[in-house]
Every structure is written in structure tokens, then in C-alpha cells.
Amino acid sequence: MYTTSQPDPVRLEIFKNLYQFIAEQMGIVLQNTAASVNIKERLDFSCAIFDSSGLLVANAPHIPVHLGSMSESVRSLINDKGDTLKPGNVYLSNNPYNGGTHLPDVTAITAVFDEDGKQVIFYVASRGHQADIGGITPGSMPPHSTTVEEEGILFDNFLLVEEGNFQETLVRQHLLNHIYPARNPDQNTADFKAQIAANERGVQELRQIISQYGLETVQTYMKFVQDNAEEAVRRAIDVLKDGEFTYEMDSQAQIQVKVTIDRTNRTAKIDFTGTSEQLNSNFNAPKAVTQAAVLYVFRTLVDDNIPLNAGCLNPLEIIIPSGCMLNPTYPAAVVAGNVETSQTIVDALYGALGVMAASAGTMNNFTFGSDRYQYYETICGGSGAGIDFDGTDGVQTHMTNSRLTDPEVLETRYPVLLESFSLRCDSGGKGKYSGGNGVIRRIKFLEPMTANILSGHRFVRPFGLNGGEAGQVGRNWIQRQNGTQENLNSTATVEMQPGDVFVIETPGGGGFGKVET
């Protein structure tokens, strides 16, 4: 097939879908071969392919907070190990200061070499949320960590497979040689092997399209796909207006963002100057997470069906002051930045652009466990209403896109009972278009365990826009077996006894526009 300086529209569509198909195939392998409920059932993972510079080309529609940040992990590997990469090597990384999001999200990266095994032509990567990676609480989502060390085991371009040989002894040593070691290294290593298999599928599929179309054509159309995404974002920017927004969180920390549109160059400047300084809590969001949130918002403004990729970032100038809560420095704790603050960044940007009211604005992270069991889930809420649509009830919003574990699987694998799971009526904000309702989830414990909730919007209501009402705040509480109730904060660690019920009521989304009378 010949190449050209201009893409053929038909071939562009074919290659755009081919690249995405490869990432989807990787995801199917990862789901089918993983051991943990977290990856196999909840689908808390993402797969993507990258060009030889480590720039994102295409992804499967997995978890937005993973996909917008994985490129940083790949490029950190190139900067760190670029001269020493060999065929058959696979590296692990979860370093929040080197492209990672938070420690449970561990990325496996494989370089794809040319036929001679001399030159890297692509990279493939899979990121999976480990059910436990150590740290001070089971499930590795500690509500009250103050340093990253308290959140678990850190991998920084760790050589997991050396020229085809799985380094099981070394990886187990790394998981256990820590002041707060991993609680289930068998499950960790099983999931790592699943990620290796997923990457290998990506390598095989890439080799197949190279043999069919030729390397030059495959690489040329990767660039065309990125250019196409860039132009699509520029078209979205053409209809936007300047705006700014200040968003206060439950902790009184605030995110401040100003969006300035340059119509001549068709670019946007997103400036987070004025945001709170680095926090003593774990609500700091690594720079890669902040970038992922911006990338997600601008991708959602595009009408065209394009894969999220590096081209989307080219028209965007992102300013994130070093040392603020959206660009913290080591050893800041970050476990909630990925799951909570990322949601707040998205809503602040939608507020600044005036296009949509706030969603529930939290992933409602619930973990429980002991030395024997570790479990993590995110719980849906209401989405925000927009210019011409109502919000949706009980949905995973924005930066999360994972499932909830099926009740049968949850109750089979863990000593708990899902007592009820229902919509929380009238929790969405009223408006010309109303926000979606949150949910109520009640889990009864059948054995003593430590439970943790890491959530937001328990004090600050998700905002409405253009006269729409704010959504209702969420609530966390415990119904003890003896009938007493205990109210909890946005973040809490609690010892649960048999018969105790943990109740999570999630926020509703904000309304848009005044109610017409």
C-alpha cells in the first residue's frame, strides 16, 4: 500500500478502528486471564497503544483517568531505560511522580521492536487496579495517609520480564520488602501475568497489521489519526468562550481554573493558578492525573468519533503550578487525588466552560478487608444536567468507568451480604433539566473486618448551573447490630463486626437552568 502526505478518508477510518480494536483485544485478554475481582469483574483496567515516542495513539474505551495519563508512564520508561530496552522485556510502573496515578494502578509496558529486534517501533501498555498493593489499610485506599509510603509498594520502571523470563522471585521480594507490604502477593503476581498476556496480544496484533499493510503505512496512519484528533479538538475549541471557576471541596481546599480561548490559533489555555497548595491529606492529584482530566473534558466536547490520543493535547496549553495540589512533589500522599480530585477538576472545567452542572463529583471509594480478604469498589452517583439534557441516575461519571461487582460474585468471594442497592430519590438538583439521582448501598458484614470510605461531596453540594439547583450531598454511616447509628465523615476507617451494616448514600448531580413556572 502506498503512503501519502494526506490521509485517504476511508483508510483513516479503517486504521482508526484497527488501532482501537487492538486495544480492545488486549482488554479482553486481560479480563479473561486476571485473578482479582477488581480486574475480572469490575473491569478496573485500561489498555492502549503508543507510538515510538510514547505518545498515545489509541485506546479501548476503558477508564479515562488511566488513559489520559498512561503516556506519561511510557515516556518515563523511554527517558529512564530507552538505551537498554530489549525484545521480550516488560516493565512495571506505578510511580505517581513519574506518570502514575496512584499506587494501586500498576502499568505493565512492553516495547514492540522491528523485525531485526534493533529499533522500537511502538509500545503497548495495560494498567490494572490492584485489589491490594500494601499500605496502612487493606485494599490500599487508606483514607488518612499523609505520605505515599503509607499507600503501598512503589514500582518505578521495574523489570518484570527480562528477555522473556518472568522475574517472579524479584517481584515477590519487592511486594513484601516494605514497611507496609502487600497482603496478597499471589493475586498481584497472577494479575501481573494477565497484564503481560494482554500486552503480548497487542504486540501480536500490531505485527499482524504491519505484515498486512507495511510498517511505513501503519506508522504514517498513526500520525494521521493523531492529527485528525487534533483537528477535531480545534473545531470544538472554535465554539467555546473564555471562562473561569473556583470549586471548593469538603476539606475547604479549592481548585481554581481559568480557560482562555485563542480564536486566531484555535487553541485553549487552561490555567490552574490559584489552586490550593499541596495538601497534608491524600487528595493531591499527580500532574498526570490533572492532564488526564483536561484531556477527558476536551475529548467529550468533540462530536466526532475519535480515539482519545496525544493529538487531543496539541491545541491545549495546561498551566499547573508546581507544588500545588494538582502537581504535588514527593512524598505527598496521592491515593484520593486520582479518584476524587480528578472528578473535581472535570466538574470545575465544565463549570468554567458553562456546559454542564456538577456530577456526583466523587467515586465513593469503598474498601474492606483483613489479612485474608481485600476488596475495592467505586459506587455510582448522579450525573450533572447540561444545556439540553437531564442528568442520569445511578451512573459512574467522568473519570471512572468501572462496573460494580455482581452481587452473586461479591457474596461468593467475600463474607458480606449486599442488603440493598437502590436509587436515592430526589437527590438530583432540580432545574429546567434536572440532575441525576444518587444511590443507596447497604453492605452487611458477616466477619470482623476493617472498612474504609474515601469520598467527597459530603459537605459541599454538587453545583447547578444557569439557575439550576445543586445536587444533594452524600452520606456515610453505620448501622451497628445493636441498633445504634454512627455517622461518618467524607473519609473514615471503621472496624466492622458481624451484623454491622455499612451504608453509603451517594450525591446527586446538579441541575441546569431555572425551573420553568
Short mmCIF file of C-alpha atoms in Angstrom, two decimals:
data_model
loop_
_atom_site.label_atom_id
_atom_site.label_comp_id
_atom_site.label_asym_id
_atom_site.label_seq_id
_atom_site.Cartn_x
_atom_site.Cartn_y
_atom_site.Cartn_z
CA MET A 1 0.00 0.00 0.00
CA TYR A 2 1.42 3.42 -0.93
CA THR A 3 1.73 6.23 1.59
CA THR A 4 0.88 9.86 1.08
CA SER A 5 1.16 13.21 2.79
CA GLN A 6 -2.64 13.38 3.03
CA PRO A 7 -4.78 10.60 4.57
CA ASP A 8 -7.32 8.80 2.48
CA PRO A 9 -10.60 9.29 4.44
CA VAL A 10 -11.64 5.66 4.08
CA ARG A 11 -8.26 4.31 5.15
CA LEU A 12 -8.15 6.80 8.03
CA GLU A 13 -11.40 5.36 9.35
CA ILE A 14 -10.11 1.80 8.86
CA PHE A 15 -6.86 2.45 10.74
CA LYS A 16 -8.57 4.46 13.47
CA ASN A 17 -10.75 1.44 14.20
CA LEU A 18 -7.88 -1.02 13.76
CA TYR A 19 -5.80 0.66 16.44
CA GLN A 20 -8.75 0.82 18.81
CA PHE A 21 -9.57 -2.82 18.04
CA ILE A 22 -6.05 -3.84 19.11
CA ALA A 23 -6.50 -2.11 22.48
CA GLU A 24 -9.90 -3.78 22.89
CA GLN A 25 -8.36 -7.20 22.17
CA MET A 26 -5.76 -6.52 24.85
CA GLY A 27 -8.55 -5.72 27.30
CA ILE A 28 -10.40 -8.96 26.54
CA VAL A 29 -7.24 -10.99 27.25
CA LEU A 30 -6.63 -9.08 30.48
CA GLN A 31 -10.18 -9.60 31.72
CA ASN A 32 -10.20 -13.29 30.83
CA THR A 33 -6.85 -14.11 32.43
CA ALA A 34 -6.90 -11.88 35.56
CA ALA A 35 -7.40 -13.41 39.00
CA SER A 36 -8.78 -10.50 41.02
CA VAL A 37 -12.44 -9.48 41.21
CA ASN A 38 -11.22 -5.94 40.70
CA ILE A 39 -9.95 -6.58 37.18
CA LYS A 40 -12.04 -9.57 36.11
CA GLU A 41 -15.45 -8.39 37.34
CA ARG A 42 -15.22 -4.65 37.94
CA LEU A 43 -13.13 -4.08 34.79
CA ASP A 44 -10.89 -1.59 36.57
CA PHE A 45 -8.21 -1.65 33.89
CA SER A 46 -7.17 0.07 30.67
CA CYS A 47 -5.17 -0.89 27.58
CA ALA A 48 -3.62 1.31 24.92
CA ILE A 49 -1.03 1.53 22.15
CA PHE A 50 1.61 4.24 21.73
CA ASP A 51 3.96 5.42 19.00
CA SER A 52 7.75 5.13 19.23
CA SER A 53 7.90 8.42 21.20
CA GLY A 54 5.48 7.09 23.82
CA LEU A 55 2.59 9.29 22.63
CA LEU A 56 -0.90 7.78 22.89
CA VAL A 57 -2.32 6.60 19.55
CA ALA A 58 -5.46 4.71 20.55
CA ASN A 59 -7.14 3.09 23.48
CA ALA A 60 -10.13 0.95 24.25
CA PRO A 61 -12.96 2.86 25.98
CA HIS A 62 -11.82 1.85 29.45
CA ILE A 63 -11.02 4.18 32.41
CA PRO A 64 -10.47 7.87 31.44
CA VAL A 65 -8.18 8.68 34.38
CA HIS A 66 -5.89 5.84 33.28
CA LEU A 67 -5.90 6.58 29.59
CA GLY A 68 -5.03 10.26 29.71
CA SER A 69 -2.06 9.61 31.99
CA MET A 70 -0.53 6.35 30.70
CA SER A 71 1.55 8.15 28.08
CA GLU A 72 3.49 9.82 30.89
CA SER A 73 4.41 6.38 32.27
CA VAL A 74 5.57 5.17 28.86
CA ARG A 75 7.66 8.28 28.27
CA SER A 76 9.23 7.97 31.71
CA LEU A 77 10.35 4.47 30.74
CA ILE A 78 11.83 5.79 27.49
CA ASN A 79 13.72 8.52 29.37
CA ASP A 80 14.91 6.10 32.04
CA LYS A 81 15.64 2.89 30.11
CA GLY A 82 15.45 3.86 26.43
CA ASP A 83 19.01 2.77 25.58
CA THR A 84 18.73 -0.58 27.38
CA LEU A 85 15.31 -1.82 26.18
CA LYS A 86 15.42 -5.32 24.70
CA PRO A 87 12.86 -7.54 22.95
CA GLY A 88 10.98 -9.63 25.49
CA ASN A 89 11.32 -7.11 28.33
CA VAL A 90 8.25 -5.92 30.26
CA TYR A 91 8.39 -3.14 32.84
CA LEU A 92 6.09 -2.24 35.75
CA SER A 93 5.41 1.30 36.90
CA ASN A 94 3.01 2.97 39.32
CA ASN A 95 5.16 5.93 40.43
CA PRO A 96 2.78 8.92 40.84
CA TYR A 97 5.71 11.29 40.26
CA ASN A 98 6.69 9.58 37.02
CA GLY A 99 3.44 9.29 35.09
CA GLY A 100 1.46 7.14 37.53
CA THR A 101 -1.90 7.95 39.08
CA HIS A 102 -1.90 6.24 42.48
CA LEU A 103 -0.11 3.13 43.71
CA PRO A 104 -2.91 0.55 43.16
CA ASP A 105 -2.88 1.41 39.42
CA VAL A 106 0.09 -0.59 38.15
CA THR A 107 1.09 -0.29 34.48
CA ALA A 108 2.85 -3.03 32.51
CA ILE A 109 4.72 -1.64 29.48
CA THR A 110 6.11 -3.66 26.55
CA ALA A 111 8.23 -2.23 23.73
CA VAL A 112 7.46 -3.52 20.22
CA PHE A 113 10.62 -3.95 18.12
CA ASP A 114 11.12 -4.10 14.37
CA GLU A 115 11.85 -7.40 12.61
CA ASP A 116 15.58 -7.11 13.32
CA GLY A 117 14.94 -6.59 17.05
CA LYS A 118 17.04 -3.41 16.95
CA GLN A 119 14.62 -0.50 16.93
CA VAL A 120 11.50 0.20 19.00
CA ILE A 121 8.60 0.97 16.68
CA PHE A 122 5.66 1.05 19.14
CA TYR A 123 4.78 0.49 22.79
CA VAL A 124 1.78 -1.29 24.28
CA ALA A 125 0.67 -0.91 27.88
CA SER A 126 -2.00 -2.17 30.26
CA ARG A 127 -2.89 -0.58 33.58
CA GLY A 128 -4.77 -2.58 36.22
CA HIS A 129 -6.02 -1.50 39.64
CA GLN A 130 -4.58 -4.00 42.13
CA ALA A 131 -7.04 -5.01 44.88
CA ASP A 132 -4.19 -4.56 47.36
CA ILE A 133 -0.68 -3.22 46.89
CA GLY A 134 0.19 -2.83 50.59
CA GLY A 135 -0.15 0.32 52.67
CA ILE A 136 -1.72 1.01 56.04
CA THR A 137 -5.21 -0.35 55.26
CA PRO A 138 -6.45 -3.45 53.37
CA GLY A 139 -7.36 -2.54 49.80
CA SER A 140 -4.62 0.13 49.60
CA MET A 141 -7.01 3.10 49.57
CA PRO A 142 -6.24 4.49 53.06
CA PRO A 143 -8.49 7.46 53.90
CA HIS A 144 -5.91 9.16 56.09
CA SER A 145 -2.49 8.56 54.53
CA THR A 146 -0.12 11.53 54.65
CA THR A 147 2.83 10.13 52.63
CA VAL A 148 2.95 7.93 49.55
CA GLU A 149 4.83 5.27 51.54
CA GLU A 150 1.70 4.68 53.64
CA GLU A 151 -0.22 3.89 50.44
CA GLY A 152 1.76 0.81 49.41
CA ILE A 153 4.52 -0.53 47.18
CA LEU A 154 6.07 1.74 44.57
CA PHE A 155 7.30 0.34 41.23
CA ASP A 156 9.45 2.69 39.16
CA ASN A 157 10.23 1.07 35.78
CA PHE A 158 10.71 -2.28 37.49
CA LEU A 159 11.93 -5.06 35.15
CA LEU A 160 9.12 -7.64 35.41
CA VAL A 161 10.07 -9.80 32.43
CA GLU A 162 13.68 -9.96 31.26
CA GLU A 163 14.04 -11.21 27.68
CA GLY A 164 11.01 -13.45 28.08
CA ASN A 165 11.73 -14.65 31.65
CA PHE A 166 9.20 -13.68 34.34
CA GLN A 167 11.08 -12.36 37.39
CA GLU A 168 8.75 -13.91 39.96
CA THR A 169 11.24 -14.09 42.84
CA LEU A 170 12.26 -10.46 42.43
CA VAL A 171 8.71 -9.13 42.10
CA ARG A 172 7.56 -11.05 45.19
CA GLN A 173 10.51 -9.71 47.15
CA HIS A 174 9.60 -6.19 46.04
CA LEU A 175 5.98 -6.68 47.14
CA LEU A 176 6.98 -7.96 50.58
CA ASN A 177 10.10 -5.89 51.35
CA HIS A 178 8.25 -2.84 52.66
CA ILE A 179 7.17 -1.39 55.99
CA TYR A 180 3.55 -1.91 54.80
CA PRO A 181 3.84 -4.97 52.49
CA ALA A 182 1.29 -6.30 50.01
CA ARG A 183 -1.24 -8.61 51.66
CA ASN A 184 -1.83 -10.96 48.74
CA PRO A 185 1.29 -11.28 46.52
CA ASP A 186 -0.17 -14.40 44.86
CA GLN A 187 -3.02 -12.33 43.46
CA ASN A 188 -0.67 -9.49 42.49
CA THR A 189 1.62 -11.78 40.51
CA ALA A 190 -1.35 -13.50 38.85
CA ASP A 191 -2.73 -10.14 37.69
CA PHE A 192 0.72 -9.03 36.52
CA LYS A 193 0.90 -12.17 34.37
CA ALA A 194 -2.51 -11.28 32.92
CA GLN A 195 -1.17 -7.82 32.02
CA ILE A 196 1.86 -9.41 30.35
CA ALA A 197 -0.50 -11.60 28.31
CA ALA A 198 -2.61 -8.58 27.34
CA ASN A 199 0.48 -6.72 26.15
CA GLU A 200 1.62 -9.76 24.17
CA ARG A 201 -1.74 -9.80 22.38
CA GLY A 202 -1.17 -6.15 21.47
CA VAL A 203 2.29 -6.97 20.11
CA GLN A 204 0.90 -9.84 18.01
CA GLU A 205 -1.94 -7.74 16.60
CA LEU A 206 0.42 -4.89 15.70
CA ARG A 207 2.76 -7.33 13.94
CA GLN A 208 -0.20 -8.68 12.01
CA ILE A 209 -1.27 -5.29 10.63
CA ILE A 210 2.38 -4.49 9.82
CA SER A 211 2.64 -7.68 7.76
CA GLN A 212 -0.62 -6.77 6.02
CA TYR A 213 -0.07 -3.07 5.30
CA GLY A 214 3.66 -2.47 5.82
CA LEU A 215 5.39 -0.62 8.66
CA GLU A 216 5.58 2.71 6.87
CA THR A 217 1.83 2.82 6.23
CA VAL A 218 0.97 1.73 9.79
CA GLN A 219 3.21 4.44 11.28
CA THR A 220 2.00 7.09 8.81
CA TYR A 221 -1.63 6.45 9.67
CA MET A 222 -0.84 6.54 13.39
CA LYS A 223 0.29 10.11 12.81
CA PHE A 224 -2.79 10.82 10.68
CA VAL A 225 -5.06 9.50 13.46
CA GLN A 226 -3.35 11.83 15.95
CA ASP A 227 -3.62 14.77 13.51
CA ASN A 228 -7.30 14.02 12.98
CA ALA A 229 -7.93 14.10 16.75
CA GLU A 230 -6.06 17.41 17.00
CA GLU A 231 -8.22 19.00 14.30
CA ALA A 232 -11.39 17.66 15.97
CA VAL A 233 -10.40 19.34 19.27
CA ARG A 234 -9.62 22.59 17.43
CA ARG A 235 -13.13 22.52 15.93
CA ALA A 236 -14.56 22.06 19.45
CA ILE A 237 -12.47 25.00 20.71
CA ASP A 238 -13.85 27.20 17.89
CA VAL A 239 -17.27 27.39 19.63
CA LEU A 240 -16.05 27.80 23.23
CA LYS A 241 -15.85 31.01 25.26
CA ASP A 242 -13.45 32.17 27.97
CA GLY A 243 -14.46 31.24 31.49
CA GLU A 244 -13.23 30.64 35.00
CA PHE A 245 -14.42 28.69 38.01
CA THR A 246 -13.48 28.13 41.64
CA TYR A 247 -14.52 24.84 43.17
CA GLU A 248 -14.35 24.24 46.92
CA MET A 249 -14.01 20.67 48.20
CA ASP A 250 -15.20 19.17 51.51
CA SER A 251 -11.77 19.84 53.04
CA GLN A 252 -12.03 23.56 52.06
CA ALA A 253 -9.21 23.04 49.56
CA GLN A 254 -10.10 24.74 46.30
CA ILE A 255 -9.44 24.21 42.62
CA GLN A 256 -9.27 27.36 40.56
CA VAL A 257 -9.22 27.20 36.77
CA LYS A 258 -9.28 29.84 34.03
CA VAL A 259 -9.86 28.87 30.39
CA THR A 260 -8.73 31.36 27.74
CA ILE A 261 -9.63 30.74 24.09
CA ASP A 262 -7.30 31.96 21.31
CA ARG A 263 -9.56 32.13 18.25
CA THR A 264 -6.75 33.01 15.84
CA ASN A 265 -4.63 29.95 16.66
CA ARG A 266 -7.64 27.80 17.65
CA THR A 267 -6.04 26.92 20.98
CA ALA A 268 -7.09 26.97 24.64
CA LYS A 269 -5.06 27.85 27.72
CA ILE A 270 -6.13 26.05 30.88
CA ASP A 271 -4.56 27.75 33.89
CA PHE A 272 -4.86 26.29 37.41
CA THR A 273 -3.02 29.18 39.11
CA GLY A 274 -4.72 29.99 42.42
CA THR A 275 -5.43 26.35 43.28
CA SER A 276 -4.64 25.31 46.88
CA GLU A 277 -1.09 24.37 47.77
CA GLN A 278 -0.07 20.72 48.23
CA LEU A 279 -2.20 19.18 50.99
CA ASN A 280 -1.27 17.18 54.09
CA SER A 281 -4.07 14.78 53.13
CA ASN A 282 -4.05 12.31 50.21
CA PHE A 283 -6.25 14.45 47.91
CA ASN A 284 -3.23 15.66 45.93
CA ALA A 285 -3.58 14.75 42.24
CA PRO A 286 -0.37 13.90 40.37
CA LYS A 287 0.28 16.08 37.33
CA ALA A 288 -0.51 13.16 35.01
CA VAL A 289 -3.99 12.87 36.59
CA THR A 290 -4.66 16.60 36.13
CA GLN A 291 -3.60 16.34 32.49
CA ALA A 292 -5.84 13.27 32.05
CA ALA A 293 -8.84 15.20 33.40
CA VAL A 294 -8.24 18.10 30.99
CA LEU A 295 -7.80 15.68 28.08
CA TYR A 296 -11.04 13.91 29.01
CA VAL A 297 -13.08 17.13 29.13
CA PHE A 298 -11.92 18.37 25.74
CA ARG A 299 -12.37 14.92 24.21
CA THR A 300 -16.02 14.90 25.41
CA LEU A 301 -16.62 18.24 23.68
CA VAL A 302 -15.75 16.68 20.31
CA ASP A 303 -18.73 15.43 18.28
CA ASP A 304 -16.61 13.19 16.04
CA ASN A 305 -15.90 9.57 16.85
CA ILE A 306 -12.16 9.80 17.50
CA PRO A 307 -9.94 7.76 19.81
CA LEU A 308 -8.58 9.65 22.81
CA ASN A 309 -4.93 10.25 21.89
CA ALA A 310 -1.98 12.62 22.11
CA GLY A 311 -3.31 14.73 19.23
CA CYS A 312 -6.10 15.95 21.50
CA LEU A 313 -3.50 17.68 23.69
CA ASN A 314 -1.71 19.65 20.97
CA PRO A 315 -4.15 22.62 20.92
CA LEU A 316 -4.10 22.82 24.74
CA GLU A 317 -1.68 24.75 26.95
CA ILE A 318 -2.02 23.46 30.51
CA ILE A 319 -0.52 25.50 33.37
CA ILE A 320 -0.28 23.68 36.71
CA PRO A 321 1.93 25.42 39.29
CA SER A 322 4.49 23.06 40.85
CA GLY A 323 3.79 22.29 44.50
CA CYS A 324 0.04 22.88 44.26
CA MET A 325 -2.43 20.07 45.00
CA LEU A 326 -2.69 19.31 41.26
CA ASN A 327 1.09 18.96 40.80
CA PRO A 328 2.48 17.75 44.15
CA THR A 329 6.06 16.88 44.98
CA TYR A 330 7.34 13.67 46.57
CA PRO A 331 6.47 12.26 49.10
CA ALA A 332 2.93 13.72 49.05
CA ALA A 333 0.09 11.23 49.53
CA VAL A 334 -1.99 10.92 46.35
CA VAL A 335 -4.37 7.96 46.62
CA ALA A 336 -7.51 10.15 46.63
CA GLY A 337 -6.18 12.60 44.06
CA ASN A 338 -6.66 10.02 41.34
CA VAL A 339 -10.21 9.06 42.29
CA GLU A 340 -11.66 12.16 43.97
CA THR A 341 -9.75 15.27 42.92
CA SER A 342 -9.78 14.15 39.28
CA GLN A 343 -13.60 14.31 39.40
CA THR A 344 -13.48 17.80 40.87
CA ILE A 345 -11.10 19.02 38.14
CA VAL A 346 -13.54 17.78 35.48
CA ASP A 347 -16.53 19.50 37.07
CA ALA A 348 -14.55 22.73 37.58
CA LEU A 349 -13.67 22.74 33.86
CA TYR A 350 -17.28 22.09 32.81
CA GLY A 351 -18.30 24.91 35.16
CA ALA A 352 -15.75 27.29 33.63
CA LEU A 353 -16.94 26.41 30.13
CA GLY A 354 -20.60 26.68 31.19
CA VAL A 355 -21.61 23.44 29.50
CA MET A 356 -22.67 21.13 32.32
CA ALA A 357 -23.55 21.13 36.02
CA ALA A 358 -21.51 19.12 38.51
CA SER A 359 -21.82 15.36 38.67
CA ALA A 360 -21.77 13.49 41.98
CA GLY A 361 -18.11 14.53 41.86
CA THR A 362 -16.80 11.51 43.75
CA MET A 363 -16.08 7.85 43.06
CA ASN A 364 -17.33 6.89 46.56
CA ASN A 365 -14.37 4.56 47.08
CA PHE A 366 -15.26 1.72 49.43
CA THR A 367 -12.66 -0.81 50.58
CA PHE A 368 -12.79 -3.52 53.20
CA GLY A 369 -10.62 -6.39 54.18
CA SER A 370 -8.34 -8.27 56.52
CA ASP A 371 -5.16 -10.29 56.08
CA ARG A 372 -7.26 -12.82 54.18
CA TYR A 373 -9.63 -10.64 52.10
CA GLN A 374 -9.17 -7.34 50.28
CA TYR A 375 -11.89 -5.69 48.24
CA TYR A 376 -12.36 -2.34 46.49
CA GLU A 377 -15.26 -0.80 44.63
CA THR A 378 -16.37 2.58 43.35
CA ILE A 379 -20.06 3.40 43.73
CA CYS A 380 -22.09 5.34 41.17
CA GLY A 381 -23.94 8.62 41.72
CA GLY A 382 -25.96 11.12 39.69
CA SER A 383 -24.55 12.88 36.64
CA GLY A 384 -25.00 16.60 36.04
CA ALA A 385 -27.57 18.12 33.71
CA GLY A 386 -26.46 20.11 30.65
CA ILE A 387 -27.63 22.68 28.15
CA ASP A 388 -30.28 20.38 26.65
CA PHE A 389 -30.31 17.17 28.69
CA ASP A 390 -31.16 15.76 32.11
CA GLY A 391 -28.56 14.05 34.24
CA THR A 392 -28.56 10.26 34.56
CA ASP A 393 -29.47 8.32 37.71
CA GLY A 394 -27.00 5.91 39.32
CA VAL A 395 -24.14 6.08 36.83
CA GLN A 396 -20.34 6.03 37.03
CA THR A 397 -19.38 9.54 35.98
CA HIS A 398 -16.44 11.07 34.15
CA MET A 399 -13.05 9.77 35.26
CA THR A 400 -14.31 6.37 36.38
CA ASN A 401 -15.85 3.83 34.04
CA SER A 402 -15.71 0.62 36.08
CA ARG A 403 -18.52 -1.78 36.93
CA LEU A 404 -19.87 -2.74 40.31
CA THR A 405 -19.26 -6.37 41.21
CA ASP A 406 -22.30 -8.58 40.64
CA PRO A 407 -23.99 -9.36 43.99
CA GLU A 408 -23.57 -13.12 43.45
CA VAL A 409 -19.82 -12.74 42.92
CA LEU A 410 -19.43 -10.31 45.83
CA GLU A 411 -21.23 -12.61 48.26
CA THR A 412 -19.46 -15.74 46.99
CA ARG A 413 -15.95 -14.30 47.22
CA TYR A 414 -16.32 -12.27 50.44
CA PRO A 415 -18.07 -12.73 53.81
CA VAL A 416 -20.58 -9.92 53.25
CA LEU A 417 -24.23 -9.60 52.29
CA LEU A 418 -25.50 -6.94 49.88
CA GLU A 419 -28.56 -5.97 51.89
CA SER A 420 -29.91 -3.49 49.34
CA PHE A 421 -28.86 -1.31 46.41
CA SER A 422 -31.36 1.32 45.25
CA LEU A 423 -31.76 4.76 43.71
CA ARG A 424 -31.77 7.68 46.13
CA CYS A 425 -34.88 9.58 45.12
CA ASP A 426 -34.85 13.40 44.89
CA SER A 427 -31.08 13.63 45.37
CA GLY A 428 -30.52 15.25 41.95
CA GLY A 429 -30.77 19.04 41.66
CA LYS A 430 -33.94 20.42 40.09
CA GLY A 431 -33.80 22.67 37.05
CA LYS A 432 -35.07 23.11 33.52
CA TYR A 433 -33.00 19.97 33.15
CA SER A 434 -32.61 18.00 36.38
CA GLY A 435 -29.51 16.32 37.74
CA GLY A 436 -29.40 12.54 38.08
CA ASN A 437 -30.11 10.78 41.39
CA GLY A 438 -27.51 9.06 43.51
CA VAL A 439 -27.85 5.59 45.04
CA ILE A 440 -28.04 3.93 48.46
CA ARG A 441 -25.85 0.88 49.03
CA ARG A 442 -26.06 -1.22 52.21
CA ILE A 443 -23.47 -3.93 52.86
CA LYS A 444 -23.76 -6.20 55.92
CA PHE A 445 -20.58 -7.78 57.31
CA LEU A 446 -20.52 -11.44 58.34
CA GLU A 447 -16.95 -11.41 59.73
CA PRO A 448 -14.85 -8.79 61.55
CA MET A 449 -13.11 -6.56 59.00
CA THR A 450 -11.65 -3.10 58.52
CA ALA A 451 -13.76 -0.91 56.21
CA ASN A 452 -12.72 2.38 54.63
CA ILE A 453 -14.63 5.09 52.80
CA LEU A 454 -12.87 7.70 50.69
CA SER A 455 -15.43 10.09 49.24
CA GLY A 456 -16.37 13.68 48.55
CA HIS A 457 -19.41 15.96 48.45
CA ARG A 458 -20.50 15.00 51.95
CA PHE A 459 -20.50 18.71 52.94
CA VAL A 460 -20.31 20.69 49.67
CA ARG A 461 -23.24 20.15 47.28
CA PRO A 462 -22.52 19.42 43.57
CA PHE A 463 -23.23 22.76 41.90
CA GLY A 464 -26.03 23.59 39.49
CA LEU A 465 -25.58 25.94 36.52
CA ASN A 466 -27.64 28.77 34.99
CA GLY A 467 -30.07 28.81 37.92
CA GLY A 468 -30.29 25.05 38.32
CA GLU A 469 -30.29 23.66 41.87
CA ALA A 470 -27.31 21.90 43.41
CA GLY A 471 -27.44 18.15 43.94
CA GLN A 472 -27.80 16.67 47.43
CA VAL A 473 -24.66 15.78 49.37
CA GLY A 474 -23.85 12.15 50.06
CA ARG A 475 -23.79 10.47 53.46
CA ASN A 476 -21.76 7.65 55.02
CA TRP A 477 -22.99 5.89 58.16
CA ILE A 478 -23.01 2.60 60.02
CA GLN A 479 -25.92 0.72 61.50
CA ARG A 480 -24.49 -1.43 64.26
CA GLN A 481 -26.01 -4.79 65.07
CA ASN A 482 -27.34 -3.41 68.39
CA GLY A 483 -29.35 -0.77 66.50
CA THR A 484 -27.13 2.26 67.14
CA GLN A 485 -26.09 4.52 64.27
CA GLU A 486 -22.70 6.13 63.66
CA ASN A 487 -22.32 8.99 61.19
CA LEU A 488 -19.02 9.15 59.33
CA ASN A 489 -17.07 11.89 57.58
CA SER A 490 -16.14 12.02 53.88
CA THR A 491 -13.14 9.85 54.77
CA ALA A 492 -13.20 7.24 57.52
CA THR A 493 -11.72 3.94 58.69
CA VAL A 494 -14.01 1.75 60.81
CA GLU A 495 -13.83 -1.69 62.41
CA MET A 496 -16.88 -3.70 61.36
CA GLN A 497 -18.28 -6.60 63.40
CA PRO A 498 -20.62 -9.40 62.26
CA GLY A 499 -24.12 -8.00 61.74
CA ASP A 500 -22.96 -4.39 61.24
CA VAL A 501 -24.18 -2.63 58.07
CA PHE A 502 -22.14 -0.02 56.20
CA VAL A 503 -24.45 2.42 54.38
CA ILE A 504 -23.28 4.69 51.56
CA GLU A 505 -25.67 7.29 50.13
CA THR A 506 -24.11 8.91 47.06
CA PRO A 507 -24.63 12.51 45.85
CA GLY A 508 -26.92 13.58 43.03
CA GLY A 509 -25.89 15.70 40.06
CA GLY A 510 -26.60 19.40 39.73
CA GLY A 511 -29.49 20.82 37.68
CA PHE A 512 -29.14 23.14 34.65
CA GLY A 513 -31.34 26.18 34.04
CA LYS A 514 -34.18 27.58 36.11
CA VAL A 515 -37.32 25.57 36.61
CA GLU A 516 -39.96 26.99 34.28
CA THR A 517 -43.13 28.01 36.14
#
